[in-house]
PDB file of C-alpha atoms in Angstrom:
ATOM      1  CA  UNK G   6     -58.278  76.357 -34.884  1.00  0.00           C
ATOM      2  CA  UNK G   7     -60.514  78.920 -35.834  1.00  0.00           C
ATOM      3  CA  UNK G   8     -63.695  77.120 -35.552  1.00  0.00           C
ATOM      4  CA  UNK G   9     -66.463  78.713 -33.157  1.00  0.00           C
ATOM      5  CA  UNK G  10     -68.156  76.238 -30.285  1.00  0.00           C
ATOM      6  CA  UNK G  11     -71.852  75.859 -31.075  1.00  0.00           C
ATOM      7  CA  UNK G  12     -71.804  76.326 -26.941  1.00  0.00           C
ATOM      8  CA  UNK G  13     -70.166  79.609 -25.164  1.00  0.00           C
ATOM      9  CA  UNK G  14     -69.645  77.049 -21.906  1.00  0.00           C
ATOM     10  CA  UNK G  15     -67.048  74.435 -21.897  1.00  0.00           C
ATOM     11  CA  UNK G  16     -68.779  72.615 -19.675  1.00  0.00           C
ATOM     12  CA  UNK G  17     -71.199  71.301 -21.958  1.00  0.00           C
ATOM     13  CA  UNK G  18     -68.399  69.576 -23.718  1.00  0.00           C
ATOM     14  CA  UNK G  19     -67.613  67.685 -20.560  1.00  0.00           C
ATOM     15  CA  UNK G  20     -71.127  66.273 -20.527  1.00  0.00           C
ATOM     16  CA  UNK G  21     -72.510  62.624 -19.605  1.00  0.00           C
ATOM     17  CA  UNK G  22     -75.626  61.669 -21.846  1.00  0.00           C
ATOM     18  CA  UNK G  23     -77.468  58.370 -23.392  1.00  0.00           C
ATOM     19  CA  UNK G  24     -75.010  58.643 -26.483  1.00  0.00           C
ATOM     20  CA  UNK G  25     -71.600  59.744 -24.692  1.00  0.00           C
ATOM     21  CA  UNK G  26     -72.051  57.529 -21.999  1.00  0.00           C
ATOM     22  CA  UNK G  27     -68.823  57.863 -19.704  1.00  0.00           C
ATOM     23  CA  UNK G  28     -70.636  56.733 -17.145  1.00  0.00           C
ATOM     24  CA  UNK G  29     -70.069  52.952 -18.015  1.00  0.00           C
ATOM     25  CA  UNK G  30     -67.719  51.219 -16.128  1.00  0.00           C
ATOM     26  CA  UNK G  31     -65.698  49.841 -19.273  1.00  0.00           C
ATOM     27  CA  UNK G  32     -65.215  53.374 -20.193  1.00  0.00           C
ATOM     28  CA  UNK G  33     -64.173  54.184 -16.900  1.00  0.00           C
ATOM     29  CA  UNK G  34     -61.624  51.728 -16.959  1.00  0.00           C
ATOM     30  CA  UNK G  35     -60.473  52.146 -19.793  1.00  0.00           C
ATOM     31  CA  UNK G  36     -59.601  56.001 -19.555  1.00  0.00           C
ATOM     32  CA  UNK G  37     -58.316  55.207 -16.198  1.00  0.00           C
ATOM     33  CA  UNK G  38     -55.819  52.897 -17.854  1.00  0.00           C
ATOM     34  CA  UNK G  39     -54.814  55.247 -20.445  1.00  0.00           C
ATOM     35  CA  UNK G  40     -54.572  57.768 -18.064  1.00  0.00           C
ATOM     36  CA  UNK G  41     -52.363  56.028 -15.646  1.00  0.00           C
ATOM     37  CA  UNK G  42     -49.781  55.448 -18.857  1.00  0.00           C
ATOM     38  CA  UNK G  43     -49.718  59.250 -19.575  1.00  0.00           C
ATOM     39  CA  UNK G  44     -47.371  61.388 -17.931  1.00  0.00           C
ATOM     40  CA  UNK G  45     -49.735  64.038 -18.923  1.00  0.00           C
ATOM     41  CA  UNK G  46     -52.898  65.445 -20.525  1.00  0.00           C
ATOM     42  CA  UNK G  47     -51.595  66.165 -23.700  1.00  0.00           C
ATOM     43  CA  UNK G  48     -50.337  62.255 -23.938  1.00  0.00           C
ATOM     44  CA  UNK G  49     -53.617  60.651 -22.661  1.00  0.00           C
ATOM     45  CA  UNK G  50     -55.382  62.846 -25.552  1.00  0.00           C
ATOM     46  CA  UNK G  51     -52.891  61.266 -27.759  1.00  0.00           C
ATOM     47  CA  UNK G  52     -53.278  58.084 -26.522  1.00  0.00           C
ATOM     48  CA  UNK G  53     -56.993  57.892 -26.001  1.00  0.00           C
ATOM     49  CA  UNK G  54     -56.845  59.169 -30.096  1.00  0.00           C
ATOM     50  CA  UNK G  55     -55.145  56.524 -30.907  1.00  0.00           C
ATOM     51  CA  UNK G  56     -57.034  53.692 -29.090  1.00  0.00           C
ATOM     52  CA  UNK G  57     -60.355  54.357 -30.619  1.00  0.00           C
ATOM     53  CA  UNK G  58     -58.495  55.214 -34.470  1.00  0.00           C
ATOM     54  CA  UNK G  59     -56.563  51.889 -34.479  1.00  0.00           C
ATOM     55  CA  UNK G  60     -58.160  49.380 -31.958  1.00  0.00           C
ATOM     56  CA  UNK G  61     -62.058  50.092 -32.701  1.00  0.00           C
ATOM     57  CA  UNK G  62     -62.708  48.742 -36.283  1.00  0.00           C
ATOM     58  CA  UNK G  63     -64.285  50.943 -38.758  1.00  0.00           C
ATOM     59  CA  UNK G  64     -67.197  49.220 -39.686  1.00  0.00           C
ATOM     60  CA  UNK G  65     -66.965  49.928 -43.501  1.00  0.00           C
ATOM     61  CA  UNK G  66     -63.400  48.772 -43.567  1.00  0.00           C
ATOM     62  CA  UNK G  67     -64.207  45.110 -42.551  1.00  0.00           C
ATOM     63  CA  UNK G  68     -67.551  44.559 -43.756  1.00  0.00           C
ATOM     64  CA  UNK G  69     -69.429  44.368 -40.613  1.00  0.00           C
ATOM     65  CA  UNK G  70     -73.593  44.785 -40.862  1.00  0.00           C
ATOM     66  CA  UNK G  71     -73.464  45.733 -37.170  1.00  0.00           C
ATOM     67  CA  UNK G  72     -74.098  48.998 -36.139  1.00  0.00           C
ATOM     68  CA  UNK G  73     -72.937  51.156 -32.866  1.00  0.00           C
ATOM     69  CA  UNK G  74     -73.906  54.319 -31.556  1.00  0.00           C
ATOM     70  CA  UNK G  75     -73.564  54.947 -27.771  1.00  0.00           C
ATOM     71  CA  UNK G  76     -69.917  55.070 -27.052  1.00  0.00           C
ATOM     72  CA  UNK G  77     -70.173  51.798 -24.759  1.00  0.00           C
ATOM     73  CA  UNK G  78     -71.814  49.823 -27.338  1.00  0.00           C
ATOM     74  CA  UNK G  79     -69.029  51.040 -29.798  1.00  0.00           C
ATOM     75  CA  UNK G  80     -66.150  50.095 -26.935  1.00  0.00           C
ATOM     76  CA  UNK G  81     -68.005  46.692 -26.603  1.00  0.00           C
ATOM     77  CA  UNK G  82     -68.045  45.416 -30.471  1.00  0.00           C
ATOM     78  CA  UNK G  83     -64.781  47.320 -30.968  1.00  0.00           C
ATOM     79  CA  UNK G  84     -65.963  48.538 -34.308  1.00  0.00           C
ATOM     80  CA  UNK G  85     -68.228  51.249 -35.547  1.00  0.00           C
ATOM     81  CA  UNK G  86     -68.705  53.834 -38.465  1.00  0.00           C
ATOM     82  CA  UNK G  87     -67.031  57.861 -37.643  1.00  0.00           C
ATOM     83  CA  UNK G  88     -70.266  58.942 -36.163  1.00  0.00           C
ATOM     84  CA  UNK G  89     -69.934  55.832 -33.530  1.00  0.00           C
ATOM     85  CA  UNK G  90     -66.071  56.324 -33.431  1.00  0.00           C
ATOM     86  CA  UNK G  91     -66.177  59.895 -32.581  1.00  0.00           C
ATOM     87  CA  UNK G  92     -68.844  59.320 -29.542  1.00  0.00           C
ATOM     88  CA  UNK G  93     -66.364  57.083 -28.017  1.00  0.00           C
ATOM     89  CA  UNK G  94     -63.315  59.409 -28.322  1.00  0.00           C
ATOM     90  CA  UNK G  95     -65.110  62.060 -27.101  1.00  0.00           C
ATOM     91  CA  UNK G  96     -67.156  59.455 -23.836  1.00  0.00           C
ATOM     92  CA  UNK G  97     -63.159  58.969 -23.124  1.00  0.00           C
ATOM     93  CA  UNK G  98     -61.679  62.739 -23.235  1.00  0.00           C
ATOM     94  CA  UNK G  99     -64.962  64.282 -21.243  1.00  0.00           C
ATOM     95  CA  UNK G 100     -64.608  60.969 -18.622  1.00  0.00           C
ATOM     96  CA  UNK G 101     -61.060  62.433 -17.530  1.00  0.00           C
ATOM     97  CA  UNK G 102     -62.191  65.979 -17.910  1.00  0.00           C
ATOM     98  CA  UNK G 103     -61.173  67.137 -21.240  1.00  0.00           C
ATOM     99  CA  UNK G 104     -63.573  69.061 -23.073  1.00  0.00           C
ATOM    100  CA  UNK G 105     -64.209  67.301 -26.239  1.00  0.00           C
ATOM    101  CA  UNK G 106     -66.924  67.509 -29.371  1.00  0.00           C
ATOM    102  CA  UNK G 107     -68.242  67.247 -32.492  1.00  0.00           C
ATOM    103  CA  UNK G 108     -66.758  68.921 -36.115  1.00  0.00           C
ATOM    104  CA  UNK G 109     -68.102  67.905 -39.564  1.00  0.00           C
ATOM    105  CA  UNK G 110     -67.039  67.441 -42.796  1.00  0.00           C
ATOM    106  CA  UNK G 111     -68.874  67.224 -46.331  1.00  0.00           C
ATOM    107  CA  UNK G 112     -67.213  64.857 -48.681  1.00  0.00           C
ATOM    108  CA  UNK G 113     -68.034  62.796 -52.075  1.00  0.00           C
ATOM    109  CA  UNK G 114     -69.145  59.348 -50.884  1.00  0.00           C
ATOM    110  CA  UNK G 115     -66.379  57.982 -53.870  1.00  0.00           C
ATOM    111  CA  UNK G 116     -63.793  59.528 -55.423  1.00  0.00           C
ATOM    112  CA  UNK G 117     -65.577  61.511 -57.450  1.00  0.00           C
ATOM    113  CA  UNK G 118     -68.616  64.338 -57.082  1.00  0.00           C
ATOM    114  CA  UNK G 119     -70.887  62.212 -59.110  1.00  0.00           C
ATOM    115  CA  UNK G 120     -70.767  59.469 -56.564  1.00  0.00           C
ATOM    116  CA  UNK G 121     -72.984  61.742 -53.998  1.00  0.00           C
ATOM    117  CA  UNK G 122     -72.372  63.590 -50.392  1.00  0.00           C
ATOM    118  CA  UNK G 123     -71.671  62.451 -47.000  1.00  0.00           C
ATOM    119  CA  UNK G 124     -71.769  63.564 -43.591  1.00  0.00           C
ATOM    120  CA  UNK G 125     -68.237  62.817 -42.057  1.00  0.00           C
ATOM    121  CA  UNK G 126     -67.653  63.358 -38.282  1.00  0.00           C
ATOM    122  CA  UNK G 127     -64.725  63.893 -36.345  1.00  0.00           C
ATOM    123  CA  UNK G 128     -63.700  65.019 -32.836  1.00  0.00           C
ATOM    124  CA  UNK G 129     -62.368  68.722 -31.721  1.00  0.00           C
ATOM    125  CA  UNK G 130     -60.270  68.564 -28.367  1.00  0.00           C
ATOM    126  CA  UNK G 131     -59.935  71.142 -25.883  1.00  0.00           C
ATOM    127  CA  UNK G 132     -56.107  71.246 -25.167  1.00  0.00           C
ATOM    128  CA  UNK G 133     -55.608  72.703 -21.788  1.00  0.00           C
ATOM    129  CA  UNK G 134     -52.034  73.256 -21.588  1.00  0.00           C
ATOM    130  CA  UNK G 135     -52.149  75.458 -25.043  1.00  0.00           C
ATOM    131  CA  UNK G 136     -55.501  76.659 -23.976  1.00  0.00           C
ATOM    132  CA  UNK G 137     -56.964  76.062 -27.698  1.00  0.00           C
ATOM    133  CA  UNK G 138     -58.574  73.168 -29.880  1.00  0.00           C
ATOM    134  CA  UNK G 139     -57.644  70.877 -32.051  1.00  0.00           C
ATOM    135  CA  UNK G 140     -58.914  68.609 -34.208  1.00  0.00           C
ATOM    136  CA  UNK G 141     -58.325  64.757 -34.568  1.00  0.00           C
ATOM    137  CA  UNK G 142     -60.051  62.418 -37.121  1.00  0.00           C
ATOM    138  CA  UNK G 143     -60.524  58.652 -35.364  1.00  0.00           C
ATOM    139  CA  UNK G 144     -61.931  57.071 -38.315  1.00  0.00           C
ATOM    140  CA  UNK G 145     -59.082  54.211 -38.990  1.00  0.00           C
ATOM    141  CA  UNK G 146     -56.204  54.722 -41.243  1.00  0.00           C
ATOM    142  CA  UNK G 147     -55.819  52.620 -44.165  1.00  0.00           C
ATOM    143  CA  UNK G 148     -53.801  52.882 -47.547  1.00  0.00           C
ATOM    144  CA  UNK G 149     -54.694  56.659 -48.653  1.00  0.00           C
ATOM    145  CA  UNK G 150     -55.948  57.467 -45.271  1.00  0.00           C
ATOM    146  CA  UNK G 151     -53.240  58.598 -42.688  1.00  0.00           C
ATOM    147  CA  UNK G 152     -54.769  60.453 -39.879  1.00  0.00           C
ATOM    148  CA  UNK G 153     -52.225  61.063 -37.174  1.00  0.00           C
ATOM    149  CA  UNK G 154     -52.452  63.431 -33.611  1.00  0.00           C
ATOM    150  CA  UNK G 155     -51.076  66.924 -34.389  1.00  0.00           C
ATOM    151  CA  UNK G 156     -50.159  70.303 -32.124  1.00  0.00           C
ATOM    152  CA  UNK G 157     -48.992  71.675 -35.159  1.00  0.00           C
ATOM    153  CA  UNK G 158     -50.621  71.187 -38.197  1.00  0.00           C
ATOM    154  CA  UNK G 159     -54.326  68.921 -38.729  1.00  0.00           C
ATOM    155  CA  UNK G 160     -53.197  65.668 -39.970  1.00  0.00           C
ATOM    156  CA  UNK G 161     -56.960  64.509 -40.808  1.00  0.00           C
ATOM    157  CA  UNK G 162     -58.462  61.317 -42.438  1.00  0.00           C
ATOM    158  CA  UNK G 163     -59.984  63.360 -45.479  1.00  0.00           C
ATOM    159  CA  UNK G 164     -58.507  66.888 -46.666  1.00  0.00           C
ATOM    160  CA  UNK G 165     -61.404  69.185 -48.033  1.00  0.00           C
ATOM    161  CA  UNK G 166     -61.530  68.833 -52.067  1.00  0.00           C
ATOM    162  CA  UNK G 167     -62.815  72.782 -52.674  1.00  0.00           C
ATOM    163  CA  UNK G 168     -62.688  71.834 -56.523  1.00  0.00           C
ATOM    164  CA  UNK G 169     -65.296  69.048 -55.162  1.00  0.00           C
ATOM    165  CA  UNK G 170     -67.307  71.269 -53.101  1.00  0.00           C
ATOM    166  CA  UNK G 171     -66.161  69.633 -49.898  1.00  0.00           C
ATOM    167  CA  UNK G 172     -66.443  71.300 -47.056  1.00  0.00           C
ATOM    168  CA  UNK G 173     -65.371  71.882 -43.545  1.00  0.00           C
ATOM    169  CA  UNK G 174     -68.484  72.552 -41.534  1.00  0.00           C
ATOM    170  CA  UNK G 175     -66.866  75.694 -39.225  1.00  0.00           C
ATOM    171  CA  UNK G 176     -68.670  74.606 -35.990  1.00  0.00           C
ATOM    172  CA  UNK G 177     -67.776  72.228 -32.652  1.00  0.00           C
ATOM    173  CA  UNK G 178     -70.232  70.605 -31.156  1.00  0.00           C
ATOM    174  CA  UNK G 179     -71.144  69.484 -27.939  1.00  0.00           C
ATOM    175  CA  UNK G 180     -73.527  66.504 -28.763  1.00  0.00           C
ATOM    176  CA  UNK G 181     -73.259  64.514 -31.857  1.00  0.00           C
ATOM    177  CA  UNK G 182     -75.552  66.121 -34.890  1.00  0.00           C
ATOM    178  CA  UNK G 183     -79.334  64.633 -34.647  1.00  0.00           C
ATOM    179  CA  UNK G 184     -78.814  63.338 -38.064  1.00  0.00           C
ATOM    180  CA  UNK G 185     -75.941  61.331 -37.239  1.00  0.00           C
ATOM    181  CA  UNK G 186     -77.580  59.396 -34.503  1.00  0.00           C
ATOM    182  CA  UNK G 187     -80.923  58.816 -36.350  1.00  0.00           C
ATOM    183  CA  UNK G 188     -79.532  57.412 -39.384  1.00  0.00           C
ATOM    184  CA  UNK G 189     -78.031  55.181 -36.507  1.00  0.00           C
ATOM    185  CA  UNK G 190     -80.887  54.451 -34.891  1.00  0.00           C
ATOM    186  CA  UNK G 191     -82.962  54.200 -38.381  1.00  0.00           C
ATOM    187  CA  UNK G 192     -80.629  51.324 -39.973  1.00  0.00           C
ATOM    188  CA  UNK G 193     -79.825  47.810 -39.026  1.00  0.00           C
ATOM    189  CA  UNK G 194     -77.701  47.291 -41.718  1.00  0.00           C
ATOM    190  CA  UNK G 195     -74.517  48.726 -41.696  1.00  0.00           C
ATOM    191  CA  UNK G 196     -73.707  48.183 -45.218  1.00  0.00           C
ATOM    192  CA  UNK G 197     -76.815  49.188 -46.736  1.00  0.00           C
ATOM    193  CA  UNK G 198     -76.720  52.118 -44.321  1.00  0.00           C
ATOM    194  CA  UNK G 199     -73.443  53.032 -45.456  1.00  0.00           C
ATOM    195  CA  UNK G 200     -74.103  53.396 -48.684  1.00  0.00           C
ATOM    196  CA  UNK G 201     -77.481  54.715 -49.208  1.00  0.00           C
ATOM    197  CA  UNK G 202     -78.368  55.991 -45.620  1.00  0.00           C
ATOM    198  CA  UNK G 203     -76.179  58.675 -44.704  1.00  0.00           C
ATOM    199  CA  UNK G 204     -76.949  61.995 -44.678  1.00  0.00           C
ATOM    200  CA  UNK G 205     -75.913  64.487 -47.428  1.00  0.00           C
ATOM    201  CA  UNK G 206     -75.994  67.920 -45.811  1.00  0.00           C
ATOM    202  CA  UNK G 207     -76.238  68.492 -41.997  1.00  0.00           C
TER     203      UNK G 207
END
Protein backbone atom coordinates (compact mmCIF):
# COMPACT_ATOMS: atom_id res chain seq x y z
CA UNK A 1 0.00 0.00 0.00
CA UNK A 2 1.43 3.10 -0.92
CA UNK A 3 0.19 5.20 1.81
CA UNK A 4 2.92 7.17 3.95
CA UNK A 5 2.75 6.77 8.08
CA UNK A 6 1.96 10.18 9.57
CA UNK A 7 4.89 8.68 12.12
CA UNK A 8 8.57 7.57 10.76
CA UNK A 9 8.57 5.07 14.11
CA UNK A 10 6.52 2.01 14.24
CA UNK A 11 6.47 2.10 17.59
CA UNK A 12 4.02 4.69 17.93
CA UNK A 13 1.58 2.41 16.27
CA UNK A 14 2.04 -0.08 19.06
CA UNK A 15 0.95 2.53 21.58
CA UNK A 16 -1.34 2.26 24.85
CA UNK A 17 -3.48 5.55 25.37
CA UNK A 18 -7.03 6.75 27.00
CA UNK A 19 -8.73 5.89 23.53
CA UNK A 20 -6.75 2.57 22.48
CA UNK A 21 -6.83 1.24 25.73
CA UNK A 22 -5.14 -2.36 25.53
CA UNK A 23 -4.45 -2.12 28.78
CA UNK A 24 -7.96 -3.43 29.94
CA UNK A 25 -8.15 -6.73 31.00
CA UNK A 26 -11.18 -7.69 28.60
CA UNK A 27 -8.97 -6.68 25.83
CA UNK A 28 -6.30 -8.61 27.13
CA UNK A 29 -8.27 -11.56 27.15
CA UNK A 30 -9.69 -11.33 24.42
CA UNK A 31 -6.51 -11.01 22.08
CA UNK A 32 -5.06 -13.67 24.17
CA UNK A 33 -7.90 -15.90 23.05
CA UNK A 34 -7.66 -15.05 19.52
CA UNK A 35 -4.20 -15.42 19.67
CA UNK A 36 -4.07 -18.81 21.17
CA UNK A 37 -6.51 -19.99 18.01
CA UNK A 38 -3.97 -18.60 15.44
CA UNK A 39 -1.27 -20.63 14.26
CA UNK A 40 0.19 -17.38 13.32
CA UNK A 41 0.31 -13.58 13.03
CA UNK A 42 -1.09 -13.26 9.83
CA UNK A 43 -4.31 -15.46 11.15
CA UNK A 44 -4.78 -13.59 14.50
CA UNK A 45 -4.84 -10.26 12.22
CA UNK A 46 -7.45 -12.05 10.33
CA UNK A 47 -9.18 -13.17 13.08
CA UNK A 48 -9.01 -10.20 15.37
CA UNK A 49 -10.54 -8.35 11.81
CA UNK A 50 -13.12 -10.32 11.84
CA UNK A 51 -14.22 -10.25 15.54
CA UNK A 52 -14.65 -6.56 15.77
CA UNK A 53 -16.36 -6.43 11.76
CA UNK A 54 -18.97 -9.12 12.59
CA UNK A 55 -19.39 -9.47 16.45
CA UNK A 56 -19.29 -5.58 17.49
CA UNK A 57 -22.56 -4.04 16.08
CA UNK A 58 -22.37 -1.03 13.99
CA UNK A 59 -24.29 1.33 15.72
CA UNK A 60 -26.10 2.83 12.61
CA UNK A 61 -27.05 -0.60 11.43
CA UNK A 62 -29.30 -1.41 14.49
CA UNK A 63 -30.47 1.80 15.62
CA UNK A 64 -28.68 2.15 18.79
CA UNK A 65 -28.51 6.00 20.45
CA UNK A 66 -25.48 4.75 22.40
CA UNK A 67 -22.28 5.89 21.67
CA UNK A 68 -18.56 4.27 22.17
CA UNK A 69 -15.26 5.57 21.84
CA UNK A 70 -12.43 4.00 23.92
CA UNK A 71 -11.88 0.59 22.55
CA UNK A 72 -13.04 -1.08 26.00
CA UNK A 73 -16.18 0.75 26.11
CA UNK A 74 -16.75 -0.35 22.40
CA UNK A 75 -15.72 -4.25 23.44
CA UNK A 76 -18.19 -3.81 26.42
CA UNK A 77 -21.58 -2.66 24.48
CA UNK A 78 -20.39 -4.73 21.51
CA UNK A 79 -21.50 -2.03 19.15
CA UNK A 80 -20.14 1.25 17.96
CA UNK A 81 -19.91 3.58 14.81
CA UNK A 82 -16.24 3.04 12.38
CA UNK A 83 -14.48 5.61 14.41
CA UNK A 84 -15.29 3.35 17.72
CA UNK A 85 -14.84 0.10 15.61
CA UNK A 86 -11.51 0.95 14.33
CA UNK A 87 -10.08 1.92 18.03
CA UNK A 88 -10.90 -1.51 19.05
CA UNK A 89 -9.26 -3.34 16.09
CA UNK A 90 -6.42 -1.44 16.38
CA UNK A 91 -6.45 -1.72 21.02
CA UNK A 92 -6.39 -5.62 19.80
CA UNK A 93 -3.50 -5.71 16.97
CA UNK A 94 -1.05 -3.16 19.12
CA UNK A 95 -2.03 -5.49 22.52
CA UNK A 96 -0.21 -8.56 20.72
CA UNK A 97 2.34 -6.34 19.11
CA UNK A 98 1.19 -5.59 15.71
CA UNK A 99 1.57 -2.20 14.61
CA UNK A 100 -1.77 -0.96 13.71
CA UNK A 101 -3.54 2.68 12.79
CA UNK A 102 -5.68 4.96 11.45
CA UNK A 103 -6.61 5.58 7.34
CA UNK A 104 -9.54 7.78 6.19
CA UNK A 105 -11.90 7.96 3.71
CA UNK A 106 -14.26 10.86 2.32
CA UNK A 107 -17.57 9.61 1.16
CA UNK A 108 -21.29 11.01 0.36
CA UNK A 109 -23.26 10.46 3.57
CA UNK A 110 -26.18 8.79 0.90
CA UNK A 111 -25.93 7.62 -2.26
CA UNK A 112 -25.62 10.56 -3.84
CA UNK A 113 -23.18 13.93 -3.61
CA UNK A 114 -26.10 16.04 -2.73
CA UNK A 115 -26.68 14.11 0.43
CA UNK A 116 -23.31 15.74 2.05
CA UNK A 117 -19.63 14.37 3.22
CA UNK A 118 -18.42 12.10 5.81
CA UNK A 119 -15.44 11.20 7.59
CA UNK A 120 -15.08 7.31 7.29
CA UNK A 121 -12.32 5.50 9.30
CA UNK A 122 -10.70 2.37 8.89
CA UNK A 123 -7.64 0.46 10.17
CA UNK A 124 -4.04 0.00 8.29
CA UNK A 125 -2.09 -3.17 9.63
CA UNK A 126 1.47 -3.64 9.78
CA UNK A 127 1.99 -7.21 8.32
CA UNK A 128 5.23 -8.51 9.60
CA UNK A 129 5.79 -11.53 7.68
CA UNK A 130 5.38 -9.42 4.19
CA UNK A 131 6.99 -6.55 5.92
CA UNK A 132 4.21 -4.02 4.42
CA UNK A 133 0.59 -2.66 5.28
CA UNK A 134 -2.55 -3.32 4.57
CA UNK A 135 -5.67 -2.07 4.94
CA UNK A 136 -8.92 -3.62 6.48
CA UNK A 137 -12.34 -1.85 6.84
CA UNK A 138 -14.21 -3.27 10.30
CA UNK A 139 -17.28 -1.38 9.83
CA UNK A 140 -19.94 -4.47 9.50
CA UNK A 141 -20.93 -5.95 6.27
CA UNK A 142 -24.39 -5.79 5.21
CA UNK A 143 -26.28 -6.15 1.76
CA UNK A 144 -23.99 -3.79 -0.58
CA UNK A 145 -21.27 -3.77 1.91
CA UNK A 146 -18.78 -6.78 1.73
CA UNK A 147 -15.59 -5.97 3.41
CA UNK A 148 -13.43 -9.05 3.68
CA UNK A 149 -9.37 -9.51 4.95
CA UNK A 150 -7.10 -9.34 1.86
CA UNK A 151 -3.05 -9.98 1.14
CA UNK A 152 -3.85 -9.40 -2.25
CA UNK A 153 -6.11 -6.96 -3.26
CA UNK A 154 -8.22 -4.22 -0.58
CA UNK A 155 -11.54 -5.71 -0.23
CA UNK A 156 -12.97 -2.47 1.67
CA UNK A 157 -16.49 -1.50 3.02
CA UNK A 158 -16.77 1.62 0.59
CA UNK A 159 -14.73 1.87 -2.85
CA UNK A 160 -13.77 5.62 -3.59
CA UNK A 161 -16.54 7.19 -6.09
CA UNK A 162 -13.81 9.75 -8.00
CA UNK A 163 -16.94 10.84 -10.18
CA UNK A 164 -18.29 11.73 -6.47
CA UNK A 165 -15.27 13.36 -5.26
CA UNK A 166 -14.57 10.62 -2.76
CA UNK A 167 -11.50 10.28 -1.57
CA UNK A 168 -8.87 8.16 -0.01
CA UNK A 169 -7.11 10.29 2.54
CA UNK A 170 -3.21 8.95 1.63
CA UNK A 171 -2.06 8.93 5.31
CA UNK A 172 -1.87 6.14 8.43
CA UNK A 173 -2.22 7.20 11.54
CA UNK A 174 -1.11 6.40 14.79
CA UNK A 175 -3.96 7.88 17.01
CA UNK A 176 -7.44 8.24 15.83
CA UNK A 177 -8.05 11.90 14.02
CA UNK A 178 -9.07 14.64 16.86
CA UNK A 179 -12.20 15.12 14.96
CA UNK A 180 -13.27 11.69 15.19
CA UNK A 181 -13.10 11.46 18.91
CA UNK A 182 -14.69 14.91 19.61
CA UNK A 183 -17.67 14.45 17.60
CA UNK A 184 -17.65 11.35 20.03
CA UNK A 185 -17.22 12.98 22.93
CA UNK A 186 -19.58 16.06 21.71
CA UNK A 187 -22.82 13.77 21.02
CA UNK A 188 -25.00 11.63 23.16
CA UNK A 189 -27.07 10.67 20.55
CA UNK A 190 -25.93 8.33 18.22
CA UNK A 191 -28.53 8.82 15.71
CA UNK A 192 -28.68 12.42 15.66
CA UNK A 193 -24.89 12.30 15.69
CA UNK A 194 -24.87 10.17 12.80
CA UNK A 195 -26.58 12.10 10.73
CA UNK A 196 -25.87 15.65 11.33
CA UNK A 197 -22.65 15.42 13.53
CA UNK A 198 -19.97 13.98 11.63
CA UNK A 199 -17.35 15.65 10.24
CA UNK A 200 -17.09 16.58 6.51
CA UNK A 201 -13.39 17.07 5.81
CA UNK A 202 -10.58 15.98 8.23
Amino acid sequence: MPFPCISPSLTDYLADSEIVDYHHPAIQALSAELRLQAPDETTFIRHAFEYVRDHISHSWDIQSSRITCAASDVLAHKEGICYAKSNLLCAILRSQGIPAGYCYQRLTLGDTPDTGYVIHALNAVFMPAAGRWIRVDARGNKPGIDAQFSLDQERLAFPIRKEYDETDYPFIYAEPHPSTIRVLRQHYDCKMMYLHGLPAEL
